[in-house]
Short mmCIF file of C-alpha atoms and ligand atoms in Angstrom, two decimals:
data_model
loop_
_atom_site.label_atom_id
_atom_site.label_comp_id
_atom_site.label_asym_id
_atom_site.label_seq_id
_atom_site.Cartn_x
_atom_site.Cartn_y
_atom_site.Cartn_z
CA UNK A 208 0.00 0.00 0.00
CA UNK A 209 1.21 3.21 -1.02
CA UNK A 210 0.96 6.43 1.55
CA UNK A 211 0.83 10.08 0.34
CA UNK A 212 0.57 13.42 2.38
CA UNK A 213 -2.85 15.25 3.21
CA UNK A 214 -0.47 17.99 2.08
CA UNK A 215 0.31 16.44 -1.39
CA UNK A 216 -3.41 15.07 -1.81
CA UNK A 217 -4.60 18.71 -1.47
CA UNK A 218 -1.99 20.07 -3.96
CA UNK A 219 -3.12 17.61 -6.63
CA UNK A 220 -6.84 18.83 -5.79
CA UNK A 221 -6.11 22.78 -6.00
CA UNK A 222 -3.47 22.08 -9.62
CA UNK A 223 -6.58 20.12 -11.11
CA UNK A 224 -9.38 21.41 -10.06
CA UNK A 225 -10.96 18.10 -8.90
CA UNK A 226 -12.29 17.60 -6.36
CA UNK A 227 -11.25 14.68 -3.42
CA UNK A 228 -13.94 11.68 -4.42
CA UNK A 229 -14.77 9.52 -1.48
CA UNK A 230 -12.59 6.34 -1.11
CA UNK A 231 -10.28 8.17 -3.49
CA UNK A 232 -7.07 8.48 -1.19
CA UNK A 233 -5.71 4.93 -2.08
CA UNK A 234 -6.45 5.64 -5.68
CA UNK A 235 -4.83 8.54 -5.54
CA UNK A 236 -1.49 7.51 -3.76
CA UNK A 237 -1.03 4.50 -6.30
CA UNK A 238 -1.29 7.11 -9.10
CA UNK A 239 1.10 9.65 -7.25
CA UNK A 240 3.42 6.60 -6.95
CA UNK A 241 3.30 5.88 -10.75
CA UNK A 242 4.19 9.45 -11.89
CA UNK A 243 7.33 9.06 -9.42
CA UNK A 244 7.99 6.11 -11.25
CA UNK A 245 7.75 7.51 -14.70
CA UNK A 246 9.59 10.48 -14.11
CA UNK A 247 12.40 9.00 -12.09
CA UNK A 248 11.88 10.89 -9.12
CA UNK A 249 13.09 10.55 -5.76
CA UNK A 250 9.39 10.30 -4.10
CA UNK A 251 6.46 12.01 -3.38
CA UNK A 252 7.60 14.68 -1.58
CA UNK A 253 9.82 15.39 -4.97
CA UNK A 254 6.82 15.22 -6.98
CA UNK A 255 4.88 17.52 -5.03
CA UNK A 256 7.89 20.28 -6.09
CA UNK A 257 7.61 19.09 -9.58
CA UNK A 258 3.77 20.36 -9.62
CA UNK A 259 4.98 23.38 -7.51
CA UNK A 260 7.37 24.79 -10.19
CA UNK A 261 5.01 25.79 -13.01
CA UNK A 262 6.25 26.22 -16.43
CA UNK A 263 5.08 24.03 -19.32
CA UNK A 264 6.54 20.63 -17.57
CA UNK A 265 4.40 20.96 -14.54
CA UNK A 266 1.27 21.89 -17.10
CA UNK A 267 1.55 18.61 -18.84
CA UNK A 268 2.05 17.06 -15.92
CA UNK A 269 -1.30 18.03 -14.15
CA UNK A 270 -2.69 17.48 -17.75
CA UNK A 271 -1.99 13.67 -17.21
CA UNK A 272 -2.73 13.77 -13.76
CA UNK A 273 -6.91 15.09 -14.48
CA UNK A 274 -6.78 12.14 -16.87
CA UNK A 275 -5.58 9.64 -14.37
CA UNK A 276 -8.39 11.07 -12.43
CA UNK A 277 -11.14 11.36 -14.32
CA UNK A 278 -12.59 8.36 -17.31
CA UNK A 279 -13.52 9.14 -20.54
CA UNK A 280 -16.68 6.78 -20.38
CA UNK A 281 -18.71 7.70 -23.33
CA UNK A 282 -20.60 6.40 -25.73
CA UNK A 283 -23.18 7.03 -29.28
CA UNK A 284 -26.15 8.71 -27.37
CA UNK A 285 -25.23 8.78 -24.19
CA UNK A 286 -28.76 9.48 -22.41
CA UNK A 287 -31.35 8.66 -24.59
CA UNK A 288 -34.12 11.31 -22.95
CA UNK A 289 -31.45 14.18 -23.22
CA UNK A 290 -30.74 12.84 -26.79
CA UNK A 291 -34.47 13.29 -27.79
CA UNK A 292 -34.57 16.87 -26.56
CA UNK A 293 -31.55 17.87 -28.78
CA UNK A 294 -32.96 16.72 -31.63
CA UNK A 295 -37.02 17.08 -31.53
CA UNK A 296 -36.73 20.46 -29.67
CA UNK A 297 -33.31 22.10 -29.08
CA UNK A 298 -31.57 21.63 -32.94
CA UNK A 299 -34.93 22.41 -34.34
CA UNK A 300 -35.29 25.71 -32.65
CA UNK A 301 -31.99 26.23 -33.11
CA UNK A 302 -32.45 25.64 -36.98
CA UNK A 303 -35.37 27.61 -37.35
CA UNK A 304 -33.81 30.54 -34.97
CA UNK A 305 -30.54 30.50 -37.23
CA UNK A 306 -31.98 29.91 -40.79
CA UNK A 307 -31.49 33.89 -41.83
CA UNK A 308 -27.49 33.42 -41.24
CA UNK A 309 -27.37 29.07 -41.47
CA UNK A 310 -24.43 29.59 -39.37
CA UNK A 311 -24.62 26.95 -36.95
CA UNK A 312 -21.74 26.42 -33.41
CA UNK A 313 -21.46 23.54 -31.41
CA UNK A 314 -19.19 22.52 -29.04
CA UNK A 315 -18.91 18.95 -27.04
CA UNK A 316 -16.83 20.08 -24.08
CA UNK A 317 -14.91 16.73 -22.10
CA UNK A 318 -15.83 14.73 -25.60
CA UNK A 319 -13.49 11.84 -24.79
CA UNK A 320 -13.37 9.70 -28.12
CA UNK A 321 -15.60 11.70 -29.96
CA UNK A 322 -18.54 9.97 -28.95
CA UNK A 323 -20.99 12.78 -28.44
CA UNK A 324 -19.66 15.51 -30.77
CA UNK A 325 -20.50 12.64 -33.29
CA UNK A 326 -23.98 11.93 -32.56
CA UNK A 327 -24.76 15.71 -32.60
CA UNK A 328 -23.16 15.43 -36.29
CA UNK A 329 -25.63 12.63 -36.87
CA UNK A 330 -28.14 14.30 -35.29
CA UNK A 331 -27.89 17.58 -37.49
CA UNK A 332 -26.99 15.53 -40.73
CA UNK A 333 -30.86 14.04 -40.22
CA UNK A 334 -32.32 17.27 -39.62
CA UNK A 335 -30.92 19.67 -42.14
CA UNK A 336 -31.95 18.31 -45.70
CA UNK A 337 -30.22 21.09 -47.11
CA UNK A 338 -27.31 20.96 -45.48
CA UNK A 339 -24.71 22.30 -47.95
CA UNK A 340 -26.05 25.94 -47.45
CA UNK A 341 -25.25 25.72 -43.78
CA UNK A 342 -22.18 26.28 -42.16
CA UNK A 343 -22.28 24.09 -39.42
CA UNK A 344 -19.21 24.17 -37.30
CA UNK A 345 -18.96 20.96 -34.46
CA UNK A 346 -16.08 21.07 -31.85
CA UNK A 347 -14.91 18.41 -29.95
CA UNK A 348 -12.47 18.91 -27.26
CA UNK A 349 -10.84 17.22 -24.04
CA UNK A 350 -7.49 16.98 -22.26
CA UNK A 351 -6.91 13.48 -22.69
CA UNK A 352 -5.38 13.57 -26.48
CA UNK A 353 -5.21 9.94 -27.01
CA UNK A 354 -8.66 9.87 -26.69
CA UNK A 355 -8.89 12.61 -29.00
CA UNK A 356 -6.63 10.65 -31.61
CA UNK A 357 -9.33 8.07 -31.27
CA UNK A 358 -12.10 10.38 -31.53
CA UNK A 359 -10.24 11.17 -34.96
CA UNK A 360 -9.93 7.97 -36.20
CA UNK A 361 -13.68 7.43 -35.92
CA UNK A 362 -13.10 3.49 -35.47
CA UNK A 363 -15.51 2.19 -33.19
CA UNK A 364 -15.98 -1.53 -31.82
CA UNK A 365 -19.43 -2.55 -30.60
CA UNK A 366 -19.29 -1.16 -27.23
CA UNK A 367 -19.70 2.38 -28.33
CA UNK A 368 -23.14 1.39 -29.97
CA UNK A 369 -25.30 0.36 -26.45
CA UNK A 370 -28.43 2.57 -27.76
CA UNK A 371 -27.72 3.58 -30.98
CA UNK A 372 -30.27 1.71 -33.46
CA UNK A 373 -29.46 -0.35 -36.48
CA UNK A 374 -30.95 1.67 -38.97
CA UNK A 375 -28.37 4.44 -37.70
CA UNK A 376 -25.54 2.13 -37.38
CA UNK A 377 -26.11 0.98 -40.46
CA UNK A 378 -26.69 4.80 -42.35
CA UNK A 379 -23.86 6.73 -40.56
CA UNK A 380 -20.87 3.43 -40.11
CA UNK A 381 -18.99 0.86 -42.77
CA UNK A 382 -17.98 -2.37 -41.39
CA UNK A 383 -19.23 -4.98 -39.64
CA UNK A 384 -18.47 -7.86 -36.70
CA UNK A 385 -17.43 -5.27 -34.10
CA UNK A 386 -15.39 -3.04 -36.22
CA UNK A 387 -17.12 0.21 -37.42
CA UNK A 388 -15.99 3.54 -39.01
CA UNK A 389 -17.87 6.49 -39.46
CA UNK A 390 -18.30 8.06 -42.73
CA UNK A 391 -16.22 9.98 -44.20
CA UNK A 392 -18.66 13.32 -44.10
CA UNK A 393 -19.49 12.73 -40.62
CA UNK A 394 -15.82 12.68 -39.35
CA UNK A 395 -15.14 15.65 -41.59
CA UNK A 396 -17.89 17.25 -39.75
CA UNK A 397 -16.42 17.69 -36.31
CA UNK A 398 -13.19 19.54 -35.26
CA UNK A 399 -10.91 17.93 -32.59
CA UNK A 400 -9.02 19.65 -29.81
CA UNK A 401 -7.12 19.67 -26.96
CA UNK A 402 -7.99 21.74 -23.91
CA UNK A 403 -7.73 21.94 -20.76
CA UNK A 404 -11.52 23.26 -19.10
CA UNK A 405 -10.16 24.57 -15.93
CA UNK A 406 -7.09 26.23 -17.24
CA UNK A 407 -7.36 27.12 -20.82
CA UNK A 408 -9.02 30.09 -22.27
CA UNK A 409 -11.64 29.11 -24.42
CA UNK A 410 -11.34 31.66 -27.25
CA UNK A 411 -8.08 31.48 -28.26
CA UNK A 412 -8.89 28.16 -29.18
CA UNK A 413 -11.22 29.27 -31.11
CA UNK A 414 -14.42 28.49 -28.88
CA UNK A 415 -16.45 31.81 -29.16
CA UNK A 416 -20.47 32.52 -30.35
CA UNK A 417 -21.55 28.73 -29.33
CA UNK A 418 -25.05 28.30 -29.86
CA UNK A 419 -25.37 24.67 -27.80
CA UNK A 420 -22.63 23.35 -25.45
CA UNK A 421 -22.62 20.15 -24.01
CA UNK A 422 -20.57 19.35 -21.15
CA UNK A 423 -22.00 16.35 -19.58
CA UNK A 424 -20.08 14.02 -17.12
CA UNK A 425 -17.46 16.29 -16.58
CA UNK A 426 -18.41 18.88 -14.01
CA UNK A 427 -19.29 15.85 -11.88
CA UNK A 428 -15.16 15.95 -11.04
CA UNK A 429 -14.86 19.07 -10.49
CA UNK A 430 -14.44 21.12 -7.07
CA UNK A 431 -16.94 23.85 -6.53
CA UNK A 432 -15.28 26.38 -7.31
CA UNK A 433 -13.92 25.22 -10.63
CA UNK A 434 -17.39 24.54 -11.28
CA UNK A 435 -18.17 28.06 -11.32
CA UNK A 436 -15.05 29.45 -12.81
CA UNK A 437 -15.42 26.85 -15.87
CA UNK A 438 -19.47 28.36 -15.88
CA UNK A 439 -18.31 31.75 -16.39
CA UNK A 440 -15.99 31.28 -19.03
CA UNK A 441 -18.98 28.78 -21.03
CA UNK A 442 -21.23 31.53 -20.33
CA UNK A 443 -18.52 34.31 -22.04
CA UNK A 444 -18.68 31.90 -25.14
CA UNK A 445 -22.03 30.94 -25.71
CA UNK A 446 -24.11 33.45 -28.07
CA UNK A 447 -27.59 35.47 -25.85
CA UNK A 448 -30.17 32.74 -26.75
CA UNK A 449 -27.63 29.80 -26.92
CA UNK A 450 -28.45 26.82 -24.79
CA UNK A 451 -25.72 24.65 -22.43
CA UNK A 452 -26.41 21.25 -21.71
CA UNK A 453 -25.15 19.16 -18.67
CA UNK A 454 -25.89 15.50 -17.27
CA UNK A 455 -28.49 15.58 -14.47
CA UNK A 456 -28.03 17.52 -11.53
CA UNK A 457 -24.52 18.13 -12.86
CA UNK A 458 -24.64 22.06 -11.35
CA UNK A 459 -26.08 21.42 -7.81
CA UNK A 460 -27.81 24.67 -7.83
CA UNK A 461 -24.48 26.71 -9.14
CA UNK A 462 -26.06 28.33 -12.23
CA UNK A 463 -24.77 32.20 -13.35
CA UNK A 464 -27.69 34.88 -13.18
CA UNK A 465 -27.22 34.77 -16.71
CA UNK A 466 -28.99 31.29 -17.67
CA UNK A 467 -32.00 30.81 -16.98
CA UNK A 468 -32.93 27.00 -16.50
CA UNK A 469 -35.73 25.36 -18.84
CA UNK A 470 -37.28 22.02 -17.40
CA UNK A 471 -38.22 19.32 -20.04
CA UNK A 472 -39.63 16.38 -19.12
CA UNK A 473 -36.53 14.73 -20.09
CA UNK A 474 -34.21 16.99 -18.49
CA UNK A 475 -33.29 20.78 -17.74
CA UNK A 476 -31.23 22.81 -20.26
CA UNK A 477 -29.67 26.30 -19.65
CA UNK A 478 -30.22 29.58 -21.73
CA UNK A 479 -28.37 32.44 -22.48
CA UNK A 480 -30.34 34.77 -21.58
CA UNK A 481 -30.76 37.21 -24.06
CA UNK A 482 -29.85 40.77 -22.70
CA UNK A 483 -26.99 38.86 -20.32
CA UNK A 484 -24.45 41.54 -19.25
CA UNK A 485 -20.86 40.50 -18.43
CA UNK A 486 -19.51 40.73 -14.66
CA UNK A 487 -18.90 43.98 -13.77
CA UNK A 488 -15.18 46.07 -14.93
CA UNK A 489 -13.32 47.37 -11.89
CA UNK A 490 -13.49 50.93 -13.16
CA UNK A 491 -9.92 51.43 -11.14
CA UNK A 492 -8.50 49.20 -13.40
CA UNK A 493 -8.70 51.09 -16.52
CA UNK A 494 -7.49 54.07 -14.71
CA UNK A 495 -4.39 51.60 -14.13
CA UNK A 496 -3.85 50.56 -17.17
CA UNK A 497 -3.92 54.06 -18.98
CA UNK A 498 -1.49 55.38 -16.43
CA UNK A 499 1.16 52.86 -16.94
CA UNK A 500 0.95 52.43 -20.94
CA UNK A 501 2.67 54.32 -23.43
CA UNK A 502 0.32 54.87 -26.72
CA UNK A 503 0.07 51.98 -28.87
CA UNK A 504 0.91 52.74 -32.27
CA UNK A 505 -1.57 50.58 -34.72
CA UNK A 506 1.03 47.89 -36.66
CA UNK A 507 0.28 47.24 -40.07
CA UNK A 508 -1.16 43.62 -40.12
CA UNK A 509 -1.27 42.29 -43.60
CA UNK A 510 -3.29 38.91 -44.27
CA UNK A 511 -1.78 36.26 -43.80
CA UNK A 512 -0.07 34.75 -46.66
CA UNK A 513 -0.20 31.35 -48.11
CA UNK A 514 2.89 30.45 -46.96
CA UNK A 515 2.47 31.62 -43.60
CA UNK A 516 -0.52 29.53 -44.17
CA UNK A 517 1.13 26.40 -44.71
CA UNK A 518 3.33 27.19 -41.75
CA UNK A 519 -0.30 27.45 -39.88
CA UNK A 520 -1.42 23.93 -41.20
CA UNK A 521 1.66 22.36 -40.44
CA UNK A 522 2.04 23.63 -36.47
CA UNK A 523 -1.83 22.21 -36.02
CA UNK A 524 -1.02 18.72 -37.48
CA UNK A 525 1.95 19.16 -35.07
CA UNK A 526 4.99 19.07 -37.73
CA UNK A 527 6.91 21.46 -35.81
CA UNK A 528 9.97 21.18 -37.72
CA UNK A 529 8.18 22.04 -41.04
CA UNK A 530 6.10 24.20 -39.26
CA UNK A 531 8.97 26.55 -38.00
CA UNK A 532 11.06 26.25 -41.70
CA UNK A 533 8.20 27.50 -43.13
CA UNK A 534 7.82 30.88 -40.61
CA UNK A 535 12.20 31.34 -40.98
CA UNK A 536 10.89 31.52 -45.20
CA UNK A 537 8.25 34.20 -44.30
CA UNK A 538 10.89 36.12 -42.03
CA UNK A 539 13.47 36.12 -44.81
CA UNK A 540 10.86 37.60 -47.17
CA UNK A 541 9.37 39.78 -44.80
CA UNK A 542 11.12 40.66 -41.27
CA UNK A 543 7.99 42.34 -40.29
CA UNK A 544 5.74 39.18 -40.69
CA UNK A 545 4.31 40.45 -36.87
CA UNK A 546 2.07 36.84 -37.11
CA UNK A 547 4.94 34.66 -37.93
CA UNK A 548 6.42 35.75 -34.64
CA UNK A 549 3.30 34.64 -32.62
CA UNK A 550 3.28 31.59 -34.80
CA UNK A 551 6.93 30.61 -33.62
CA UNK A 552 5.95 31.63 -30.08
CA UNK A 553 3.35 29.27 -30.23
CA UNK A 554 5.34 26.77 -31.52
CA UNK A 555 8.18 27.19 -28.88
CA UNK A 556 5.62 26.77 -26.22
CA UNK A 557 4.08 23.52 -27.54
CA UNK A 558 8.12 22.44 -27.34
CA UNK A 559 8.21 23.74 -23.97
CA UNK A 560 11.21 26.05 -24.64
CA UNK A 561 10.01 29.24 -22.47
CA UNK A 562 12.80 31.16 -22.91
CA UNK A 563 12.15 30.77 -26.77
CA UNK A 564 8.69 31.53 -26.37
CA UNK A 565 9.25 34.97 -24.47
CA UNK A 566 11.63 35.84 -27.18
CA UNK A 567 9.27 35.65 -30.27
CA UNK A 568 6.02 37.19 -28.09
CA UNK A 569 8.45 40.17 -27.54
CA UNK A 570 9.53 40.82 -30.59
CA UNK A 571 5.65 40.66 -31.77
CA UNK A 572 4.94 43.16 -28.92
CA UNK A 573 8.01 45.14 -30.39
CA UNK A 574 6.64 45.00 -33.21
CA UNK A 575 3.12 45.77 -33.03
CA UNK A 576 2.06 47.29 -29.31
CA UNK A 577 -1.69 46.77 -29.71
CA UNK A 578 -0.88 42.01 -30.20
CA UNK A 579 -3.14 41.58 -27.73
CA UNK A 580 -3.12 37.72 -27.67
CA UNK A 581 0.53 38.19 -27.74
CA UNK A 582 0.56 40.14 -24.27
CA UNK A 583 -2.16 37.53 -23.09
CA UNK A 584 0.23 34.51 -24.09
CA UNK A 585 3.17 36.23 -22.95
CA UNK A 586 1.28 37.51 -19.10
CA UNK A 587 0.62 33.61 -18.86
CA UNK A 588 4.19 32.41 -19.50
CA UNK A 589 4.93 35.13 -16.38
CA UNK A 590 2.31 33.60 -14.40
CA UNK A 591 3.61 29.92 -14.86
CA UNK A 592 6.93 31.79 -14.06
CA UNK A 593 4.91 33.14 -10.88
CA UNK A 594 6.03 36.75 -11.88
CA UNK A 595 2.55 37.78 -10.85
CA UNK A 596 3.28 41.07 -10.73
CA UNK A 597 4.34 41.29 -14.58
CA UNK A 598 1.26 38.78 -15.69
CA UNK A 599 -1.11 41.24 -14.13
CA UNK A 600 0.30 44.41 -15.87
CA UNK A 601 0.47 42.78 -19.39
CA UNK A 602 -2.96 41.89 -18.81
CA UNK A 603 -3.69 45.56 -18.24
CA UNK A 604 -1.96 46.55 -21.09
CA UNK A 605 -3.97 43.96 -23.73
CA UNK A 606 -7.30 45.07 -21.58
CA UNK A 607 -6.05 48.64 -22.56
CA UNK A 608 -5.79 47.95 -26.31
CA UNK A 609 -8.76 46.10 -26.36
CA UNK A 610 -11.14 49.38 -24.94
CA UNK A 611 -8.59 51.89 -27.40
CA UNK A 612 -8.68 49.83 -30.12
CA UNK A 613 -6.76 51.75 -32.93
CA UNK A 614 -7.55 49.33 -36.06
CA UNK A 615 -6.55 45.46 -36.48
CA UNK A 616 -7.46 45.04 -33.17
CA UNK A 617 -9.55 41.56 -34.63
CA UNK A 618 -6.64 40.30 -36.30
CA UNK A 619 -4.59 40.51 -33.29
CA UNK A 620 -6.66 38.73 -31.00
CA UNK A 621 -5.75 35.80 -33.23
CA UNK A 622 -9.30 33.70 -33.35
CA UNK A 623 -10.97 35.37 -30.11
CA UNK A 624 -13.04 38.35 -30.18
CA UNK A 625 -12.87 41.88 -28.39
CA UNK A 626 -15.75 41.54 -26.62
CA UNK A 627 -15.25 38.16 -25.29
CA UNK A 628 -11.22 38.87 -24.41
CA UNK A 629 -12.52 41.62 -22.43
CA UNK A 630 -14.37 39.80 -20.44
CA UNK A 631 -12.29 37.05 -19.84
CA UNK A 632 -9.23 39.74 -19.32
CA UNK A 633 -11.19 41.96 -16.63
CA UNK A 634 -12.22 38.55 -14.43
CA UNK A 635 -8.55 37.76 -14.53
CA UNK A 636 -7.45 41.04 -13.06
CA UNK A 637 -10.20 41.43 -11.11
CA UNK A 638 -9.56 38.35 -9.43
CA UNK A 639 -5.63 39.10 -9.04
CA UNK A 640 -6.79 42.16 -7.49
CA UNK A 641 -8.97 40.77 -5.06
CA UNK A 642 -5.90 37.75 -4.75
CA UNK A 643 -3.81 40.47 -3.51
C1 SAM B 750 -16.91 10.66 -18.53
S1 SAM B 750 -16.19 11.48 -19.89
C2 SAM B 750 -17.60 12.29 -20.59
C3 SAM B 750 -17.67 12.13 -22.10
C4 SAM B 750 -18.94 12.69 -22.73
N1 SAM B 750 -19.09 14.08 -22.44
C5 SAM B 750 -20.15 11.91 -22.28
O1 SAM B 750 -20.92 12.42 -21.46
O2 SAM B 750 -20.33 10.80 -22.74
C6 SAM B 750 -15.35 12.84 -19.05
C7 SAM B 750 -14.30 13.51 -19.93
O3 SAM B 750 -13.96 14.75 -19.33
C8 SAM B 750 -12.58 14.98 -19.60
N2 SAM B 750 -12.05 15.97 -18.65
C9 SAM B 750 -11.88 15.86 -17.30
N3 SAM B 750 -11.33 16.97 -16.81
C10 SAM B 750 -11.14 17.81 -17.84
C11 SAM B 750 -10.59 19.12 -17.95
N4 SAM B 750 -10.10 19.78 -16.90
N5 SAM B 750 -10.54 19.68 -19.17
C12 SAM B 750 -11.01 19.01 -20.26
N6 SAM B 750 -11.53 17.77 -20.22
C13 SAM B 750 -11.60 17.19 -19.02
C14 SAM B 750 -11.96 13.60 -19.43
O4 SAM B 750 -10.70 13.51 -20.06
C15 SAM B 750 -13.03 12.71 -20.06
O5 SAM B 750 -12.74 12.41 -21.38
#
C-alpha cells in the first residue's frame, strides 16, 4: 500500500481542479506513486515540487494527472431522454432561430473519443436536408489527447453502440463484426481539440459565439469552485439565446444569473439569456492601465499569406519542424511578418522552450504594441513563471488595447473576439486584485 501526504493530496486537488472523491485516497497515492515512477523521481515529496514549479513541464504534468483522475466513459447517445430533446426540440429551434445566417456552433466540451460531438453530427446531418447551405461548425475537445486521436480515427468496436439503433448504425458506419468507421462526411464534420476546461481560455482556441454546449459528465469531477469558474468562461462563449447542456443535476444549484434553467420532461437545459451583461469592470483598473501604458501605435497587419498559411497547417497537425522552416521563409521575405512571430511563439511553447517563447512574443509586442493575444500569451508564461506582478500588468496593457482599439485590433486577438477577451481579461485582473 502506497501512503501520500494530506499535504500532497490537497496540492493535486487545488493544480486540477478536482475535487477529493470519497474512497479516493488509495487511488490517488497509487497514481502519485506511478508518476514518481515515470519520471524518475526521488518520491512524493519530490513530486509535489515538480507540480509546484510551473512552467510548461508541470502543465503537462497536471494534464496527465486530471486524466488519471477522471474516465472518458462515453458512448453514441449517451442518455437517450437528453438525446431526444436535442434533436425534436433544441436543434430544431436552433435551426429555425438560425436559418437567416445558417451559421450553426457547437461545441462537445470533455468529448473523450468523440462519442458525443459525433452523434450531434448525426443528429444535425438528419435534420438539415439542405445541409450544404449551412455552415455548421462541431467542436470536440478534451485533455486526454489519445482519446482525442481516437475520436479522430472514428473506429468504433461494438461497445460504443449500447443505444444507438441499427438503422443508424447501419446509415452513418462501414464495417461490420465489431469493427465500425464512421463516414467519411461525418468525421469531416467535427473539429478535434485539446484543452484543458479549468485552465485554458476558451477563445483562443477558437471556442467563441456557441449556440449549444454540451458538457456532460465532466463537471461531476470538479471542485466547486472550478465549477463556477469553468461556468463563467462557457457563459462568455455561448451566443444570448444559446443553450448549455449538462448530465443531471450536474450544477447542484451553481447556475450564473445569466442562464436561466428550462425544465423538459426529459431533463433541464440552460439559456443564455438574451440581454446577459458581463460581470462587472473594476473601473480602477482602466485608470491603471492608462497610467502605466505608453500609446500603442496601430502595426500594419497584412493577411496572412499562403505560406504563412502552410506554416499554420503544419504547427496544427503538429509538424513542428516544417512548421517553424516555413515561418524562418516568411521572415526572410518579410522581417515584419508580426504573425509569424506569434506563430513561432506558439510553436516554442508547444516544445516547452520558455525562454524561446518569451523571445518571439516580444519581438511581436516590439513589433506591433496593440498584439493583444501576444501580451495575453506572454502575461501567462509570467504567471507559470509566478512573476505575478508582470502577468497582471500585461494583462492591463492587452485590456487597454482592447477598450482603445486603434484598427486590427480583430486580427490581433488571433481567433478570439474583443468583446469576449474583455471579459475574460477583466475577471482575470479582477480576481488578481482581489488575490492580492
Ligand atoms: C466521462 S467522460 C464524458 C464524455 C462525454 N461528455 C459523455 O458524457 O459521454 C469525461 C471527460 O472529461 C474529460 N475531462 C476531465 N477533466 C477535464 C478538464 N479539466 N478539461 C477538459 N476535459 C476534461 C476527461 O478527459 C473525459 O474524457
Amino acid at each position: 500500500v502506497h501512503l501520500i501526504s494530506d499535504r500532497l493530496r490537497t496540492l493535486i486537488h487545488e493544480h486540477t481542479g478536482l475535487r477529493e472523491r470519497s474512497g479516493g485516497v488509495d487511488r490517488i497515492a497509487d497514481i502519485v506513486q506511478s508518476r514518481v515512477h515515470a519520471l524518475s523521481l526521488a518520491g512524493a515529496e519530490e513530486y509535489a515540487r515538480f507540480l509546484n514549479c510551473g512552467g510548461s513541464e508541470a502543465n503537462s504534468e497536471i494534464r496527465t494527472l486530471t486524466v488519471c483522475l477522471t474516465t472518458g466513459e462515453t458512448h453514441f447517445f449517451r442518455d437517450r431522454g437528453q438525446f431526444d430533446l436535442i434533436e425534436k426540440t433544441i436543434l430544431p429551434a436552433l435551426i429555425v432561430e438560425r436559418n437567416a445566417s445558417k451559421n450553426l456552433r457547437i461545441w462537445s466540451a470533455g468529448c473523450s473519443t468523440g462519442d458525443e460531438p459525433y452523434s450531434i453530427a448525426m443528429a444535425v446531418d438528419s435534420l438539415l436536408a439542405n445541409r450544404r447551405d449551412w455552415n455548421v461548425e462541431i467542436f470536440g475537445t478534451d485533455i486526454n489527447l489519445q482519446a482525442l486521436d481516437k475520436a479522430r480515427t472514428g473506429a468504433y468496436t461494438d461497445w460504443s453502440f449500447r443505444v444507438i439503433d441499427d438503422d443508424r448504425k447501419h446509415a452513418y458506419f462501414d464495417g461490420s463484426s465489431g469493427q465500425w468507421v464512421l463516414k467519411r462526411r461525418i468525421r469531416n464534420a467535427v473539429r478535434f481539440g485539446a484543452l484543458n476546461l479549468i485552465h485554458d481560455k476558451f477563445q483562443l482556441a477558437g471556442i467563441r459565439d456557441m449556440d449549444l454546449i454540451l458538457c456532460r459528465n465532466v463537471f461531476i469531477y470538479f471542485k466547486h469552485y472550478s465549477i463556477q469558474s469553468v461556468l463563467d468562461k462557457m457563459v462568455a462563449v455561448l451566443r444570448p439565446g444559446g443553450y448549455l447542456l449538462t448530465a443531471h443535476g450536474e450544477l447542484h444549484g451553481q447556475e450564473p444569473a445569466q442562464l436561466e434553467a428550462l425544465c423538459y420532461p426529459e431533463s433541464s437545459v440552460y439559456r443564455k439569456r438574451a440581454h446577459a451583461k458581463p460581470k462587472p469592470a473594476l473601473a480602477e483598473v482602466g485608470c491603471l492601465a492608462q497610467k502605466a501604458l505608453p500609446a500603442p501605435k496601430p502595426a500594419a497587419v497584412a493577411p496572412v499569406s499562403e505560406l504563412e498559411q502552410m506554416a499554420r497547417d503544419f504547427a496544427n497537425k503538429g509538424d513542428h519542424e516544417t512548421a517553424e522552416a516555413l515561418c524562418k521563409r516568411v521572415l526572410e521575405g518579410d522581417p515584419f511578418a508580426i504573425r509569424t512571430y506569434y506563430l513561432l511563439a506558439k510553436i516554442a511553447e508547444e516544445r516547452k522552450q520558455t525562454d524561446g517563447a518569451k523571445e518571439m512574443l516580444k519581438k511581436a509586442l516590439y513589433l506591433a504594441p496593440d498584439y493583444v493575444a501576444a501580451y495575453i500569451d506572454l502575461a501567462d508564461v509570467y504567471e507559470r513563471e509566478k512573476n505575478a506582478e508582470r502577468a497582471q500588468k500585461l494583462r492591463l496593457s492587452a485590456l487597454e488595447c482592447l477598450r482603445h482599439p486603434r484598427g486590427n485590433s480583430e486580427e490581433l486577438c488571433e481567433g478570439a473576439t474583443p468583446a469576449d477577451l474583455i471579459v475574460v481579461l477583466e475577471s482575470m485582473v479582477n480576481e488578481a486584485v482581489n488575490v492580492r
